[in-house]
Short mmCIF file of C-alpha atoms (C1' of nucleotides) in Angstrom, two decimals:
data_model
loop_
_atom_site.label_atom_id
_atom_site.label_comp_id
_atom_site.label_asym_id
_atom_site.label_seq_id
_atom_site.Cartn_x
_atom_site.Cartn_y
_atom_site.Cartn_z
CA UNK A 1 12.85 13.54 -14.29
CA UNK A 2 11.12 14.87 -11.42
CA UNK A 3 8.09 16.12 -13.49
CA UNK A 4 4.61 15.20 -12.16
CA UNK A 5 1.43 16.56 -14.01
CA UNK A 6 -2.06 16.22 -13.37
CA UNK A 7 -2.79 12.55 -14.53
CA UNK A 8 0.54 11.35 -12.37
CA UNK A 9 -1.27 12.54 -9.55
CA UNK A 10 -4.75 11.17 -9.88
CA UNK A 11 -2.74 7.92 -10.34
CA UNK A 12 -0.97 8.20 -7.28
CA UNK A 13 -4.13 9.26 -5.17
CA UNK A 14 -5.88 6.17 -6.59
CA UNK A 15 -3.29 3.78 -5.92
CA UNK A 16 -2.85 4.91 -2.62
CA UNK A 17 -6.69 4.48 -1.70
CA UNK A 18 -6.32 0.87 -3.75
CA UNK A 19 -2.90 -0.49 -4.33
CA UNK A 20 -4.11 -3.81 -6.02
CA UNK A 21 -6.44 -2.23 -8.40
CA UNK A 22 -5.90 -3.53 -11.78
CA UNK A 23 -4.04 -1.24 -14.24
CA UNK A 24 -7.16 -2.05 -16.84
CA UNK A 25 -9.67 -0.20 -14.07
CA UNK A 26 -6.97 1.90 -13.07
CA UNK A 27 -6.71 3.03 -16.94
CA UNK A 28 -10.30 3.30 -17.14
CA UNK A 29 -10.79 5.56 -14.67
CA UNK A 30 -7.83 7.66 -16.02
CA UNK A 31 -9.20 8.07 -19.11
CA UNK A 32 -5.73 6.63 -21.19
CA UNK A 33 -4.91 3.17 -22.48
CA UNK A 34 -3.65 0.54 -19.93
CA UNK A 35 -0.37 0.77 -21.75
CA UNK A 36 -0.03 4.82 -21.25
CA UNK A 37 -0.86 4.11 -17.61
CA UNK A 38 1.44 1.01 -17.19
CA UNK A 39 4.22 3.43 -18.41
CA UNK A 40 3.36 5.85 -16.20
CA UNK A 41 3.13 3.78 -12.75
CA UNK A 42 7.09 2.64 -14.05
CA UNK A 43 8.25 5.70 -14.51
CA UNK A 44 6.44 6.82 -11.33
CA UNK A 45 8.17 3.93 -9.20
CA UNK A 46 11.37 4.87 -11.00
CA UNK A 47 11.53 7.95 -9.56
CA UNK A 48 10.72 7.51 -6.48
CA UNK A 49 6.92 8.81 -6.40
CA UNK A 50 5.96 5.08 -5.19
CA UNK A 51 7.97 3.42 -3.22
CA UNK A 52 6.19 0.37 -2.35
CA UNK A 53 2.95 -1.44 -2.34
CA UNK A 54 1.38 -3.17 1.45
CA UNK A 55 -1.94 -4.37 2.66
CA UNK A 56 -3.14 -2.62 5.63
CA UNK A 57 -4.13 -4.57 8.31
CA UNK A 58 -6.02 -4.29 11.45
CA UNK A 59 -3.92 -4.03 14.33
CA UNK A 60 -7.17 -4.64 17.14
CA UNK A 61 -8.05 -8.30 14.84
CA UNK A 62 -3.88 -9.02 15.40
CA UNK A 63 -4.73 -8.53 19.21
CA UNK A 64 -2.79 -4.82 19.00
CA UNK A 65 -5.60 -3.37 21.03
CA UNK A 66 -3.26 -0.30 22.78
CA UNK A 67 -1.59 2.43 20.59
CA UNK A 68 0.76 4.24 22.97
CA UNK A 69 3.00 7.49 22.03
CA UNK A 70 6.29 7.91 24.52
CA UNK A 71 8.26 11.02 24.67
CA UNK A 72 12.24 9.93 25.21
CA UNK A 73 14.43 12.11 26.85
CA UNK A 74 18.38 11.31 26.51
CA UNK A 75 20.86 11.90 28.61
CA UNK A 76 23.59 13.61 26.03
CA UNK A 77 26.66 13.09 28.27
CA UNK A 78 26.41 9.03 27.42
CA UNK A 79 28.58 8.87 24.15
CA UNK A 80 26.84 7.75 21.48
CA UNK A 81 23.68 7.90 23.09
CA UNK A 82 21.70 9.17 20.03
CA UNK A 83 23.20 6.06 17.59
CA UNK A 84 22.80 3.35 19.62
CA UNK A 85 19.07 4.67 20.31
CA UNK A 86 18.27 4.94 16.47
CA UNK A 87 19.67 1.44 16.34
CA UNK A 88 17.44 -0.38 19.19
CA UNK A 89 14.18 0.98 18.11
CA UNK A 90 14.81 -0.57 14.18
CA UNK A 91 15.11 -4.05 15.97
CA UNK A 92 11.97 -3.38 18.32
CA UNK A 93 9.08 -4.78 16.41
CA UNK A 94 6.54 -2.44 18.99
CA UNK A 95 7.83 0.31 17.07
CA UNK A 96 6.20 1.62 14.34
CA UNK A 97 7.29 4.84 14.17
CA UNK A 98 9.99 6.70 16.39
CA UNK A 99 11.02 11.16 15.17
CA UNK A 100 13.82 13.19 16.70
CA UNK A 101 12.19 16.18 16.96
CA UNK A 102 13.23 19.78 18.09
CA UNK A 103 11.18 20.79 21.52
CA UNK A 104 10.80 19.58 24.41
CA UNK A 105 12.47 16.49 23.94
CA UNK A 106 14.56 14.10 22.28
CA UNK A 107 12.43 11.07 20.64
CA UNK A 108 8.79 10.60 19.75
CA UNK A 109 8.11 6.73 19.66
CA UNK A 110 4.80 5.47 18.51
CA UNK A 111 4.31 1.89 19.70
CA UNK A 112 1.45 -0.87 19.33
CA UNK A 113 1.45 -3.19 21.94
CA UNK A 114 -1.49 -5.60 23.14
CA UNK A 115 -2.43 -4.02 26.33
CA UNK A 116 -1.28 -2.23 29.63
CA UNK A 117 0.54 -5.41 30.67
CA UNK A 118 2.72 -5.61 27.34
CA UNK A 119 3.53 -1.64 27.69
CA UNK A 120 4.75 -2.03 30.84
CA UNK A 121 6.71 -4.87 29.36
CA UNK A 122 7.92 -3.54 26.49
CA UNK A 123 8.77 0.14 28.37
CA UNK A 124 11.16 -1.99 31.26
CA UNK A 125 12.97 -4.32 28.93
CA UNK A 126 13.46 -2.53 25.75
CA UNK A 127 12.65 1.54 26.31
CA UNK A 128 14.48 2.08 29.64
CA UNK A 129 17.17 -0.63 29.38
CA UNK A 130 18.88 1.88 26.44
CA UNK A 131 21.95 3.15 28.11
CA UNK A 132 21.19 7.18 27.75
CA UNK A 133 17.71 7.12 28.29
CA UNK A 134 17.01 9.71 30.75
CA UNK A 135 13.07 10.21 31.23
CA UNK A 136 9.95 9.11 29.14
CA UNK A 137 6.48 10.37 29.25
CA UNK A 138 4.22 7.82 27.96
CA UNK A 139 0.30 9.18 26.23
CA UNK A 140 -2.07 6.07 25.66
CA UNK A 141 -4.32 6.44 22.76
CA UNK A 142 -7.84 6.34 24.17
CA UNK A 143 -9.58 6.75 20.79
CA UNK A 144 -7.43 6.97 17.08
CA UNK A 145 -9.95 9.66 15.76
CA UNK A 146 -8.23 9.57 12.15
CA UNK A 147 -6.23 6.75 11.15
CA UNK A 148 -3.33 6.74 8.56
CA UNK A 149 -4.64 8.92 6.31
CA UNK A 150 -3.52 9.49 2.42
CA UNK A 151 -0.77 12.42 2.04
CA UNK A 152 -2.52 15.07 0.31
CA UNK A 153 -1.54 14.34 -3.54
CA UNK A 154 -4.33 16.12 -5.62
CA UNK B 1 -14.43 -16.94 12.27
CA UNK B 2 -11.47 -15.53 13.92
CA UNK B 3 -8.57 -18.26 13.91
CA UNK B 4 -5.93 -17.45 12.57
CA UNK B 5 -3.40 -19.74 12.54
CA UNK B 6 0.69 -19.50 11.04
CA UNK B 7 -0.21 -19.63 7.42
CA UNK B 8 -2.60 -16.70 7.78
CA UNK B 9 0.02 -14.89 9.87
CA UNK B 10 2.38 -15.37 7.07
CA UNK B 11 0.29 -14.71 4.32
CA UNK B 12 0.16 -11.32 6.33
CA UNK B 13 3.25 -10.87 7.05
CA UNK B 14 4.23 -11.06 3.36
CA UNK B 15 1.13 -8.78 2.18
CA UNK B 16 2.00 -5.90 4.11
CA UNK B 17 5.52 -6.32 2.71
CA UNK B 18 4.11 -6.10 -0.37
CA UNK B 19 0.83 -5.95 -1.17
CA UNK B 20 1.37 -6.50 -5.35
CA UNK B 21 2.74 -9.80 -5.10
CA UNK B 22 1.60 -12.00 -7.56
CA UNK B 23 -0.76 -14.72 -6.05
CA UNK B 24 0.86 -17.22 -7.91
CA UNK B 25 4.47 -16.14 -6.26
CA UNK B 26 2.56 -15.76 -2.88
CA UNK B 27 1.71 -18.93 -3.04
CA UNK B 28 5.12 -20.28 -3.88
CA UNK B 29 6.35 -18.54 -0.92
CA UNK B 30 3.87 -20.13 1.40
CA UNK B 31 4.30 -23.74 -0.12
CA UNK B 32 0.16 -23.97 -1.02
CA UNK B 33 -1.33 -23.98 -4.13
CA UNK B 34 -2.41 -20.57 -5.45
CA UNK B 35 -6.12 -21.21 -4.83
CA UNK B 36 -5.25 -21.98 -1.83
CA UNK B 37 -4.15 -19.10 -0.68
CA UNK B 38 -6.45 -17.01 -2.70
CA UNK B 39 -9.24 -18.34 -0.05
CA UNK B 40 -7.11 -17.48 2.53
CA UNK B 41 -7.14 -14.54 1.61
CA UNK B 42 -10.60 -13.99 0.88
CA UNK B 43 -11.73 -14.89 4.31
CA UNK B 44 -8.94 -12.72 6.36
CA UNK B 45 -10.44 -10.03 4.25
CA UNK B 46 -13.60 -10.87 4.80
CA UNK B 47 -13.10 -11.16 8.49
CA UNK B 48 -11.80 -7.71 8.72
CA UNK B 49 -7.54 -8.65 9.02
CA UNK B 50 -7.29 -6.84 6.04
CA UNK B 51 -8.67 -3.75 5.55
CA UNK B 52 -7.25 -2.73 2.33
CA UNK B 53 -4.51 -1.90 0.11
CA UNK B 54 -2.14 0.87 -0.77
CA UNK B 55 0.38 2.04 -2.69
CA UNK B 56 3.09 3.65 -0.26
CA UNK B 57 4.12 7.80 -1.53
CA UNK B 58 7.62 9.37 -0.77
CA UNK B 59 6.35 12.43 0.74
CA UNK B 60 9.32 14.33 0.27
CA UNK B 61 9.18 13.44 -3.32
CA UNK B 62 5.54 15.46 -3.18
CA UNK B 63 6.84 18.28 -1.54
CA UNK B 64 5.80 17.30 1.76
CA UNK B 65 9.18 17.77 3.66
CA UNK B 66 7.60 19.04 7.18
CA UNK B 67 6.54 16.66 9.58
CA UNK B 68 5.20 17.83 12.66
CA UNK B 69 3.66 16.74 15.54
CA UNK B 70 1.01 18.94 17.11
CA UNK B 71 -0.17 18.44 21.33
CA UNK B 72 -3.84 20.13 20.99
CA UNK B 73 -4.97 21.14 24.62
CA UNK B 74 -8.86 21.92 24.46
CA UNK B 75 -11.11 24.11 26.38
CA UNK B 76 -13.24 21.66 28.39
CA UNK B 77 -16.03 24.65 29.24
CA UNK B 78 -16.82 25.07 25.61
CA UNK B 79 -19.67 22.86 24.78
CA UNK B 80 -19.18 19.82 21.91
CA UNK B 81 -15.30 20.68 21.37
CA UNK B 82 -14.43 16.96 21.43
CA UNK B 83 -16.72 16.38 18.34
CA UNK B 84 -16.10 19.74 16.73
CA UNK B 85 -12.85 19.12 16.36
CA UNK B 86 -12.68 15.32 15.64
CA UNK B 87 -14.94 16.38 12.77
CA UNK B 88 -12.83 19.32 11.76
CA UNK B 89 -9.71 17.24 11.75
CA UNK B 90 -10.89 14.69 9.09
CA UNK B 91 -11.41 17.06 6.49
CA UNK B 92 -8.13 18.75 6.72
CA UNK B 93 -6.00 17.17 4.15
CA UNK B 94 -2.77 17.87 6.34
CA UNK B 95 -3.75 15.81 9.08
CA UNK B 96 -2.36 12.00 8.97
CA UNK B 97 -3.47 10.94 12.59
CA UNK B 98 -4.84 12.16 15.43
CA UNK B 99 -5.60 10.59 18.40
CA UNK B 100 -6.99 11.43 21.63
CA UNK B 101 -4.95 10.57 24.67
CA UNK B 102 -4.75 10.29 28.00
CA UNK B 103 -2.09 12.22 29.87
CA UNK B 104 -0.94 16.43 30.19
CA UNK B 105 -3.04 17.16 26.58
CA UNK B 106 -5.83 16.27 24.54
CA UNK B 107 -5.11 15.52 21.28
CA UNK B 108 -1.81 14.22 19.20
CA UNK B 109 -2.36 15.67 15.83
CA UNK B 110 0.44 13.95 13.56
CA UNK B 111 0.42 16.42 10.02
CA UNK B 112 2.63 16.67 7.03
CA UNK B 113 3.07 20.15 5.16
CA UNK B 114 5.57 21.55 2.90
CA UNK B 115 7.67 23.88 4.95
CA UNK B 116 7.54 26.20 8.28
CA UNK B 117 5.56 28.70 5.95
CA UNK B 118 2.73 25.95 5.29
CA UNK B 119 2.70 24.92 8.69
CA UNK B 120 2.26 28.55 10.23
CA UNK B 121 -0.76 28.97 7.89
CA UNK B 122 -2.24 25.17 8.83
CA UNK B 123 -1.59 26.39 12.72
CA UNK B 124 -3.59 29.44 12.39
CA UNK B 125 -5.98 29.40 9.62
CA UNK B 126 -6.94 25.15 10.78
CA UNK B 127 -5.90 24.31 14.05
CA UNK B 128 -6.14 27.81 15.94
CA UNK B 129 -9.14 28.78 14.29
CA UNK B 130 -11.23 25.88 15.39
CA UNK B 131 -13.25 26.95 18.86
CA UNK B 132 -12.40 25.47 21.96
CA UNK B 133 -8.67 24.67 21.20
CA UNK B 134 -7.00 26.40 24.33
CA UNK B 135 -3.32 25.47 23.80
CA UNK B 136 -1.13 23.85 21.03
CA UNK B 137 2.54 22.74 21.30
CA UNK B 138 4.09 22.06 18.26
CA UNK B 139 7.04 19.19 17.49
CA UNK B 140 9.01 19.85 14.08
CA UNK B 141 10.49 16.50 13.17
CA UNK B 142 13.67 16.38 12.59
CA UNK B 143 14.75 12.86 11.20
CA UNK B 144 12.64 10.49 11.19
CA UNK B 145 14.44 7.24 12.83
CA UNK B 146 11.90 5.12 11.64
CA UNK B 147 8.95 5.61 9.55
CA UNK B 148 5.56 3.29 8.80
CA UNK B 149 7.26 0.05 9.81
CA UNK B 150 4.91 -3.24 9.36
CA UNK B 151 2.55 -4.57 12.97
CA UNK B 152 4.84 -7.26 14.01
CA UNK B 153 1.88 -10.25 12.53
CA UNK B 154 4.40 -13.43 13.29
"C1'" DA C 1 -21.03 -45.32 10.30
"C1'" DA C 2 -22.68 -41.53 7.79
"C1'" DC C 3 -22.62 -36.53 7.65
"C1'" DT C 4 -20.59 -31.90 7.69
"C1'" DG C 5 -17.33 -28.49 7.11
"C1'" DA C 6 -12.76 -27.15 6.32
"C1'" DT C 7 -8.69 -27.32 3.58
"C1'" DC C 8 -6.42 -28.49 -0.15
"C1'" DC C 9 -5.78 -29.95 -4.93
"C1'" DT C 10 -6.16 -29.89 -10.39
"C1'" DT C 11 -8.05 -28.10 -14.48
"C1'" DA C 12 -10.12 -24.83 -17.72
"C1'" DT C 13 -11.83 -20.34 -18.79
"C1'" DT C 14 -11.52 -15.52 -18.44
"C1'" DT C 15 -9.01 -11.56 -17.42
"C1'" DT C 16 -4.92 -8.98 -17.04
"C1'" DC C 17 -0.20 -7.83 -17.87
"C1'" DT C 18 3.62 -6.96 -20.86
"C1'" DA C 19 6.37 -6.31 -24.84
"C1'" DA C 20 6.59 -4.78 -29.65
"C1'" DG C 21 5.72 -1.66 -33.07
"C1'" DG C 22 3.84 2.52 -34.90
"C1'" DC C 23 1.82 7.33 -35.08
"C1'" DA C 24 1.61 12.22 -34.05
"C1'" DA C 25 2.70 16.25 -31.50
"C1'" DA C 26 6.06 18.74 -28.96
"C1'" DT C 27 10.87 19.90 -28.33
"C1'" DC C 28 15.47 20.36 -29.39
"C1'" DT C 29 19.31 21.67 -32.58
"C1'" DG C 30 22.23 23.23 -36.17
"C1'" DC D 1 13.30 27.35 -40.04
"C1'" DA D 2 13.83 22.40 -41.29
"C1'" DG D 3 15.16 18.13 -39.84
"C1'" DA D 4 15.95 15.09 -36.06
"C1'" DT D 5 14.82 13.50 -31.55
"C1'" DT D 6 12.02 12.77 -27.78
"C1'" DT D 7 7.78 12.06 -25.62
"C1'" DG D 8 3.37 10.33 -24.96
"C1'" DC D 9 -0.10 7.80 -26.68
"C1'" DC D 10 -2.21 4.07 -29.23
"C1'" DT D 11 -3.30 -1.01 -30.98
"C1'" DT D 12 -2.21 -5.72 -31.11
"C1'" DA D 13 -0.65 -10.26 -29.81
"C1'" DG D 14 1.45 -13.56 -26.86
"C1'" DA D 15 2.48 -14.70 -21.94
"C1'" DA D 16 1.05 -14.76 -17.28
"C1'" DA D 17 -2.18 -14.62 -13.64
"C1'" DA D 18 -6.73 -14.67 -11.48
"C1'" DT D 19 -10.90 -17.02 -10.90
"C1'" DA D 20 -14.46 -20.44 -10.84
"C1'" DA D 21 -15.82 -25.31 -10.88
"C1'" DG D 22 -15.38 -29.78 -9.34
"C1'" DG D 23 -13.44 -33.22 -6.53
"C1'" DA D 24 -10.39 -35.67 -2.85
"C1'" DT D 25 -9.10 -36.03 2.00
"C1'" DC D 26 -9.44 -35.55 6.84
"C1'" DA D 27 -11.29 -34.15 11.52
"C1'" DG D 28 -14.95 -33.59 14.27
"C1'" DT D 29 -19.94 -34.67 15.07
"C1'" DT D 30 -24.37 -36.80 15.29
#
DNA sequence: AACTGATCCTTATTTTCTAAGGCAAATCTG
DNA sequence: CAGATTTGCCTTAGAAAATAAGGATCAGTT
């Protein structure tokens, strides 16, 4: 069930470079019949190997021109402070990515936001109004020097 | 050449969702006839909205259960280290992002590896070994609240 | 008022997907 | 070890979707 050979993983390193390639190209550059690979990409998505399909857009064209990482600290003697955190950030669209990680600190938030102005925005009315939120340290990206790149499948 | 206006941003919206939708059902979504919104699509591709498309892996499923977030401090007398090591980070497979930023360090390095064991080997045969790199402090994820949501397009 | 460009539509052709059925090799089982 | 089952692949045919061509409408412009 959890199998994956050689030919599971050149299809998963192709669709991941081109999610709307057709299976007939996709086939072809497999080397099996559009069928054999159809079956495949199921069984693939069945278990869990693929677990969706999205176009990837440009965040500077959407006017997302600042990429900002904040390091949360919480204040553990607020009940619940860890829950209700995890809860905010799913509603926050500026999110797009938020780790509890062992170190330093408590939360690692990556957030797109359209410039200084919406930061400072966006830290004030959704960040620091969390009950529990003791200190943040926020890094602004100043150049993204590699971008979203494919998990190693090969 | 770059309007966009709320068709595009739902068109968008629903691509990064799921970028295998049928045109045809696309276009039933949207309430526009498929061709329609086939040269939509064509132009915010063309002007740069969308870069792309790709299928989206369950790292764990691949065996990539460690995700860890790497502060890279670098040694400012050594000549070229900003392009030595933006070049030597794009060609290790491990790396996802990395971005330089402005603040107490460098670099963000965000990288996915199997286990502790993979990740001490990354640290010192990749990251360590590359000149100039003064100081590293190293993040081990350890739930990831929220993962690769969508740029908030509407 | 005529032109231009943008946006949308319908229609027809080509391409792709999908489901059905079959073959052969590998694997399981008594 | 022989028979049965599973697995992986194939071809084929019908259904669905993408694409290209041609045309209508409307807003802004000369």
């Amino acid at each position: 069930m959890a199998e994956i050979d050689k030919i599971d993983r050149k299809i998963l390193s192709i669709l991941q470079g081109d999610g709307r390639i057709a299976n007939v190209e996709l086939a072809e550059r497999i080397g099996l019949s559009p069928t054999s690979v159809g079956e495949r990409l199921k069984r693939l998505q069945r278990d869990g190997f693929v677990e969706g399909y999205g176009a990837r857009l440009n965040p500077h064209r959407l006017g997302l021109g600042l990429l900002v990482f904040v390091e949360v600290l919480l204040d553990k003697t607020t009940p619940d402070v860890f829950e209700r955190f995890a809860k905010a950030v799913q509603t926050a669209p500026e999110v797009l990515e938020c780790h509890m990680v062992a170190g330093g600190f408590d939360y690692l938030v990556k957030a797109r936001v359209a410039n200084m102005t919406a930061y400072r925005r966006f830290l004030g009315e959704t960040l620091l109004a969390l009950p529990g939120v003791r200190e943040t340290r926020t890094y602004a990206v100043m150049e993204e020097v590699k971008r979203d790149a494919p998990l190693p499948v090969g």
